[in-house]
Short mmCIF file of C-alpha atoms in Angstrom, two decimals:
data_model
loop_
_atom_site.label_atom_id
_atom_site.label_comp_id
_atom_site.label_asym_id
_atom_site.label_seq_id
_atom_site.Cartn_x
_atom_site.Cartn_y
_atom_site.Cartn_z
CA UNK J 15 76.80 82.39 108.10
CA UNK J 16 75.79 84.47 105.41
CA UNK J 17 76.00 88.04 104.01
CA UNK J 18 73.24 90.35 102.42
CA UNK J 19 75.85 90.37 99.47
CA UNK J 20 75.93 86.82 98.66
CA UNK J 21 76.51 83.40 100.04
CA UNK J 22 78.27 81.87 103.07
CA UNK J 23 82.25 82.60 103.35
CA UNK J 24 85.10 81.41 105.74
CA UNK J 25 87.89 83.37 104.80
CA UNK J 26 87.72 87.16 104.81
CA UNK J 27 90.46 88.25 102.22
CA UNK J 28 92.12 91.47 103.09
CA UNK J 29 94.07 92.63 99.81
CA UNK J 30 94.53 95.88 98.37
CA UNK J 31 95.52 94.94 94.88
CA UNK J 32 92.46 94.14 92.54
CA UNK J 33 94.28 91.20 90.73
CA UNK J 34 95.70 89.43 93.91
CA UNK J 35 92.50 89.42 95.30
CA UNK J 36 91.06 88.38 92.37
CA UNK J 37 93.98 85.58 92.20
CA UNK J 38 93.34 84.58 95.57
CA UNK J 39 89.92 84.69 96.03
CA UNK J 40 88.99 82.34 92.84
CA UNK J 41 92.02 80.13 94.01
CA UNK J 42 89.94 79.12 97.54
CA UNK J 43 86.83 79.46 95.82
CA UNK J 44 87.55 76.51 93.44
CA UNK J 45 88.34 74.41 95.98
CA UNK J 46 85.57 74.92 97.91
CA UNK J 47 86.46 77.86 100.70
CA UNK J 48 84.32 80.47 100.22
CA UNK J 49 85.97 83.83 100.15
CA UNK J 50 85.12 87.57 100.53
CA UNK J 51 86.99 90.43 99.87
CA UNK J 52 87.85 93.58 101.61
CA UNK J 53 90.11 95.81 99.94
CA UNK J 54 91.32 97.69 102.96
CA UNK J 55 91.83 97.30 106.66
CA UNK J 56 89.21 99.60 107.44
CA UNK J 57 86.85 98.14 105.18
CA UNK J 58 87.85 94.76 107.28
CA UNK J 59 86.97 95.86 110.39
CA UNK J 60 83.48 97.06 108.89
CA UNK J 61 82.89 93.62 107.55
CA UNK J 62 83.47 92.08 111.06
CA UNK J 63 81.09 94.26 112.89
CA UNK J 64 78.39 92.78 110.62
CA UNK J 65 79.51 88.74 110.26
CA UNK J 66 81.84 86.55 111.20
CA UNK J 67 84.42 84.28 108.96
CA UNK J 68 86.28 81.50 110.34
CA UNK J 69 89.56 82.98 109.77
CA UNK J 70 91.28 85.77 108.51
CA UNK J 71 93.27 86.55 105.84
CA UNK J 72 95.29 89.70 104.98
CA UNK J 73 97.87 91.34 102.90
CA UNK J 74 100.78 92.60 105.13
CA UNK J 75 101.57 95.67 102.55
CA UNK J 76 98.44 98.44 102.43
CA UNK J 77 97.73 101.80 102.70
CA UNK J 78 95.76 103.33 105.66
CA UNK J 79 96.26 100.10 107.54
CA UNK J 80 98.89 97.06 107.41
CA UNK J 81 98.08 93.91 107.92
CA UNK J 82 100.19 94.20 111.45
CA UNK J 83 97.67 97.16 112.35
CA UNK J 84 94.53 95.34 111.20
CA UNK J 85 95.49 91.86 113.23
CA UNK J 86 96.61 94.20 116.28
CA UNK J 87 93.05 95.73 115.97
CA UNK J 88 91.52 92.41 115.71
CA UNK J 89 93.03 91.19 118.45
CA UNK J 90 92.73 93.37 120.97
CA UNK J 91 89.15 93.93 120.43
CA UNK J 92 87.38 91.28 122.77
CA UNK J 93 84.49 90.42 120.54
CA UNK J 94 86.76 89.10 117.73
CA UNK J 95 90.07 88.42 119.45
CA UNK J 96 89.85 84.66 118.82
CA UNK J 97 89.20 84.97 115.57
CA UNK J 98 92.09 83.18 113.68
CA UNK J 99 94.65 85.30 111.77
CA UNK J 100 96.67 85.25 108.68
CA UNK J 101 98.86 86.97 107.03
CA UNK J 102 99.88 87.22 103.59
CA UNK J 103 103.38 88.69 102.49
CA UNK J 104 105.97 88.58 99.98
CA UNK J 105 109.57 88.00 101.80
CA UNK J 106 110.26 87.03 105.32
CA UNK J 107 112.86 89.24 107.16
CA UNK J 108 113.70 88.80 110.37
CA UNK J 109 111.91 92.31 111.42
CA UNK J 110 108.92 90.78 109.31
CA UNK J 111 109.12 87.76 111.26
CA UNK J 112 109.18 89.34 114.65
CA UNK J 113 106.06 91.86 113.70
CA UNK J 114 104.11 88.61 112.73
CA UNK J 115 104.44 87.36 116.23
CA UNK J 116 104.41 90.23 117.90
CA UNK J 117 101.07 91.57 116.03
CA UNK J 118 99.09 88.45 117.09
CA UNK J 119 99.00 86.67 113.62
CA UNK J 120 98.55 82.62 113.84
CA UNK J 121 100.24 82.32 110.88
CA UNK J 122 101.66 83.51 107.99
CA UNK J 123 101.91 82.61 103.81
CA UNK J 124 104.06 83.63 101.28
CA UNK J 125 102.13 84.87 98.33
CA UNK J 126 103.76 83.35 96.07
CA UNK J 127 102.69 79.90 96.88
CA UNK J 128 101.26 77.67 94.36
CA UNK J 129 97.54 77.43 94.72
CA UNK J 130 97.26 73.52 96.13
CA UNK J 131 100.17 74.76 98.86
CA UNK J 132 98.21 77.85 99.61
CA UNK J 133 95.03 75.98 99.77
CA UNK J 134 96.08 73.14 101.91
CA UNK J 135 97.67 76.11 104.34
CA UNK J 136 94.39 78.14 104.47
CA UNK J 137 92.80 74.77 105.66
CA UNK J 138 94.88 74.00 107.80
CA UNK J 139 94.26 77.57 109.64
CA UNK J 140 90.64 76.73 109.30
CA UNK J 141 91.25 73.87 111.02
CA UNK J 142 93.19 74.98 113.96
CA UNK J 143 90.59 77.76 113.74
CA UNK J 144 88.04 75.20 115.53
CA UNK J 145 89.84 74.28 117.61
CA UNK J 146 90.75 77.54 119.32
CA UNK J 147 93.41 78.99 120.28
CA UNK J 148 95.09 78.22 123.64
CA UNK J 149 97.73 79.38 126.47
CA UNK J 150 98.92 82.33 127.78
CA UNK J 151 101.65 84.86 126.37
CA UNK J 152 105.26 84.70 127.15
CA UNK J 153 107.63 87.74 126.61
CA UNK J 154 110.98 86.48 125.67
CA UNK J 155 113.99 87.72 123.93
CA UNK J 156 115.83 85.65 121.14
CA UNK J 157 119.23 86.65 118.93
CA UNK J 158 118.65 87.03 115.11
CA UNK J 159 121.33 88.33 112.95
CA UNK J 160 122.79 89.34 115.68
CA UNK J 161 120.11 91.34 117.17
CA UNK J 162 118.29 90.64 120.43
CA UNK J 163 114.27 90.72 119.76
CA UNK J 164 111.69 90.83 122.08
CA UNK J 165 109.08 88.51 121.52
CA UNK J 166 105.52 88.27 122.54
CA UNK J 167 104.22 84.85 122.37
CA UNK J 168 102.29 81.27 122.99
CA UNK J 169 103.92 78.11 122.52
CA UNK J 170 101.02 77.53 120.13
CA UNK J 171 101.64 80.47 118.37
CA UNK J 172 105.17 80.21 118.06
CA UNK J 173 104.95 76.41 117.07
CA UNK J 174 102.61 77.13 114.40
CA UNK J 175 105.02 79.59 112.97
CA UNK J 176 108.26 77.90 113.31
CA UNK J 177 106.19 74.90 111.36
CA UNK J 178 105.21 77.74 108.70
CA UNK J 179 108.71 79.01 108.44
CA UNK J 180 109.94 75.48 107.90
CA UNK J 181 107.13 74.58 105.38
CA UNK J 182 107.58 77.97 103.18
CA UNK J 183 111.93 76.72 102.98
CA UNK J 184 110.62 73.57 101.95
CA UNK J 185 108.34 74.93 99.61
CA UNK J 186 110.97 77.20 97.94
CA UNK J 187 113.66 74.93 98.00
CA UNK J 188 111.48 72.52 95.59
#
């Protein structure tokens, strides 16, 4: 697929911040996934109505729109609700954690990662990106910090990020 502003891309980069998208962008780019940038929610959504990426990838933080808005908006729309979703961020709370799931994401990074972690992550999304995504939602309420949350989810969905959350201790533990 290609744009009238350039080559073929896979990943559409949501990111607010000139230098992390920068950062990111050339990061993917170098190793072969070929990246392009919108600097806002909005713009995101006017980038989809044109083309098509194989995945998603946004900032969690921005103005106008977070991350949690812009997945909710991508998935609820019907012509790009199986288009995969992930989202960047910089600490994982517990309210974090439930918005992730609850937004619709299929996955999640810390931004922080080093770039062959971060790489290897985005292609794995790409990955499970052709596949598609399967099974239906189940509402279900777990304890956190001593807090009930409710919880909107696939077993996919919530595999995939219980396999993130693991990978991103194991990462930081190094």
């Amino acid at each position: 697929m290609s744009t009238e502003n350039g080559p073929p891309f896979q990943v559409l980069l949501v990111e607010d911040t000139l230098t992390q998208a920068m950062l990111f962008q050339h990061q993917l780019e170098r190793s072969g996934i070929g990246t392009k940038v919108a600097r806002s929610g909005v713009k995101a959504l006017e980038t989809l109505k044109e083309t098509r990426p194989r995945l998603v990838l946004s900032d969690i933080n921005m103005p106008e729109m977070s991350g949690y808005e812009l997945c909710r908006a991508i998935k609820e729309n019907p012509e790009t609700a199986d288009l995969p979703f992930v989202l960047l961020g910089t600490a994982l709370k517990t309210e974090e954690i439930v918005e992730i799931v609850n937004c619709g994401a299929d996955d999640f990074l810390l931004k922080n990662l080093e770039e062959e972690a971060l790489v290897d992550r985005v292609r794995r999304a790409l990955d499970r990106g052709r596949k598609g995504r399967s099974g239906e939602k189940l509402s279900l309420t777990v304890g956190i910090d001593g807090r009930d949350h409710d919880l909107d989810v696939s077993a996919e969905q919530m595999s995939t990020i219980l396999v993130s959350l693991y990978d991103m201790l194991c990462l930081k533990s190094r």
